[in-house]
Short mmCIF file of C-alpha atoms in Angstrom, two decimals:
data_model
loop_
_atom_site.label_atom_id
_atom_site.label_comp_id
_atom_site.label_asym_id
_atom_site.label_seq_id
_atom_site.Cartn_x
_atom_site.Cartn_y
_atom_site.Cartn_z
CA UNK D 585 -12.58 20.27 -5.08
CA UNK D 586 -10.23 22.89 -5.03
CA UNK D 587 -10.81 26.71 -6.38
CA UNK D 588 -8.15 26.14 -9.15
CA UNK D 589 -10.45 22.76 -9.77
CA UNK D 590 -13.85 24.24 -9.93
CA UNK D 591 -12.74 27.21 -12.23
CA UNK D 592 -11.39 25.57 -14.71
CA UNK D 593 -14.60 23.13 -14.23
CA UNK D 594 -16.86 26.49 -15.47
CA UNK D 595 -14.26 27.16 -18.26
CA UNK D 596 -14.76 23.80 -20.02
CA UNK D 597 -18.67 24.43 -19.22
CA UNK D 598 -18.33 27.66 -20.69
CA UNK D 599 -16.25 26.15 -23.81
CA UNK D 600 -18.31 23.33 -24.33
CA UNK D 601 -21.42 25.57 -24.46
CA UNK D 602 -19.89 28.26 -26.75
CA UNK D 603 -19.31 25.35 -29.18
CA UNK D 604 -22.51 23.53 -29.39
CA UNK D 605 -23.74 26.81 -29.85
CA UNK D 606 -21.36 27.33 -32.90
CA UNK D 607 -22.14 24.16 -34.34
CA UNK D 608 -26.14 25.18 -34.14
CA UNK D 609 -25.08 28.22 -35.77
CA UNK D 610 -23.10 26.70 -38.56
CA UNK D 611 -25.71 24.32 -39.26
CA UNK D 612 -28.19 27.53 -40.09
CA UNK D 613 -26.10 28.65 -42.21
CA UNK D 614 -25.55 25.95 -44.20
CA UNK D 615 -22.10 25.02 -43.38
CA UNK D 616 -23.20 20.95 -42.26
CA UNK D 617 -19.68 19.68 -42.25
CA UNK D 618 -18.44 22.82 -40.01
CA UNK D 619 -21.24 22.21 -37.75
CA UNK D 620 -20.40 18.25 -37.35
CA UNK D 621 -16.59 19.66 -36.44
CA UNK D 622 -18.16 22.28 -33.90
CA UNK D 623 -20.26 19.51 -32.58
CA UNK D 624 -18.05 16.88 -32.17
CA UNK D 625 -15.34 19.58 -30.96
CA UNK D 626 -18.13 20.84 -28.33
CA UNK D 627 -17.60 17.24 -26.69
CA UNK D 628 -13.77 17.26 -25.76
CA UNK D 629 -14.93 20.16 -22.83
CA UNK D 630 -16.94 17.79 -21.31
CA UNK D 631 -14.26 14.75 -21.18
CA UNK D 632 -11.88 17.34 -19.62
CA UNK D 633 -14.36 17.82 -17.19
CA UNK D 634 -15.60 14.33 -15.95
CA UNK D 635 -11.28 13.63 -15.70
CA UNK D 636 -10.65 16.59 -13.30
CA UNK D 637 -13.98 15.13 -11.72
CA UNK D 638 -12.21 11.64 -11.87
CA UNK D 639 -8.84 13.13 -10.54
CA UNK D 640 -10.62 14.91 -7.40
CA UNK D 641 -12.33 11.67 -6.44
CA UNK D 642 -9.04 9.54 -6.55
CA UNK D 643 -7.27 11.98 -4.82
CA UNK D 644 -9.92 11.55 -2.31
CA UNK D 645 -9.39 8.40 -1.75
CA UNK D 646 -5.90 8.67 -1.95
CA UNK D 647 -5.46 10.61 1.07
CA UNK D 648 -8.36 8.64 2.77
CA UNK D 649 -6.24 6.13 2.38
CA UNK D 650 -2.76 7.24 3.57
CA UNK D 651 -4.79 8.43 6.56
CA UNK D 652 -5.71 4.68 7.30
CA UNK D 653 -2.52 3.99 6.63
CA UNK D 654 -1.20 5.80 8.86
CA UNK D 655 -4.32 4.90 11.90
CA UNK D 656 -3.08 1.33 11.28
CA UNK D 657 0.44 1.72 11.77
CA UNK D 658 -0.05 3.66 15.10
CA UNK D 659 -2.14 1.43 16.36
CA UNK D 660 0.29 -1.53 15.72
CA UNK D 661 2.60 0.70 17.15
CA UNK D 662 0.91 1.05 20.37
CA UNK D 663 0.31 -2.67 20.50
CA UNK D 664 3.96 -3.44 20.25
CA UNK D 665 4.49 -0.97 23.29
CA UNK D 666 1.95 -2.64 25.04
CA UNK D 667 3.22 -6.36 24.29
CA UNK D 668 6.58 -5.17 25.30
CA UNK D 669 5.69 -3.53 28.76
CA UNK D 670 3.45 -6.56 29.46
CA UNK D 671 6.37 -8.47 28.74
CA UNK D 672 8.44 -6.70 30.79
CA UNK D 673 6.13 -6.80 33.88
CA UNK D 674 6.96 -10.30 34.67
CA UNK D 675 10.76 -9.61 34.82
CA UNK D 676 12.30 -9.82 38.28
CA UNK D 677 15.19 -9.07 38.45
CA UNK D 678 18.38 -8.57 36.01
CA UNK D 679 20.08 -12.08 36.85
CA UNK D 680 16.95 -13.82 36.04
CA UNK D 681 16.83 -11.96 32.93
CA UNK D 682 20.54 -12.57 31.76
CA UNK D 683 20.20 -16.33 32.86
CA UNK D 684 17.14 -17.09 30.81
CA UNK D 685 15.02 -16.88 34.20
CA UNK D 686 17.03 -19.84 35.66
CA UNK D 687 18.79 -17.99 38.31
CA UNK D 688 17.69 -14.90 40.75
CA UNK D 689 19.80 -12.12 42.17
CA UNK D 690 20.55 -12.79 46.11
CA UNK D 691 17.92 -10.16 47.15
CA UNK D 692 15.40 -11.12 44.40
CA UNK D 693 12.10 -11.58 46.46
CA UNK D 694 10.17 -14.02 43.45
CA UNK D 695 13.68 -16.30 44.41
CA UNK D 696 12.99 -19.74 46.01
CA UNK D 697 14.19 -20.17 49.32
CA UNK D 698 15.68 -23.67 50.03
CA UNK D 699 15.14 -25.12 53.11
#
């Protein structure tokens, strides 16, 4: 959670807390419906704080997830390299690879040798 996150966390606490304790304050002084407003005012604090708690967590994931992402996509990456040299490895010489591996170069030493 960042600073920004957590401070404005302790300012709906701080809101929330100011309000109940208006509504108990109303309600001894006989002002009931001013103390069901304070009351059910005291409550919209706490929503605003279980969202930024909700908007931290998917955030959280968020990047957990574009990190995975990205771990997945570098390691098909690296497979493709790896296919690709393997691949390469077998190749002899470049008249066997322009012929479809039919025909070797002259000095190619994988060429058969007629008798």
């Amino acid at each position: 959670m960042t600073r920004f996150a957590k401070v404005l966390c302790v300012i709906y606490g701080a809101t929330a807390l100011f309000l109940a304790w208006a509504a108990v304050q109303s309600g001894m002084a006989n002002s009931p419906w001013i103390a069901v407003l304070f009351a059910a005012a005291s409550i919209v604090p706490i929503i605003a704080w279980l969202r930024e708690a909700e908007f931290v967590d998917k955030e959280a994931e968020a990047l957990a997830s574009s990190e995975r992402a990205a771990r997945v996509r570098e390691n098909e990456e690296r497979r493709a390299i790896r296919e690709a040299a393997d691949a390469l490895q077998h190749v002899c010489c470049e008249r066997w690879w322009t012929s479809l591996g039919i025909d070797h170069d002259p000095t190619c030493a994988k060429q058969r040798r007629s008798a």
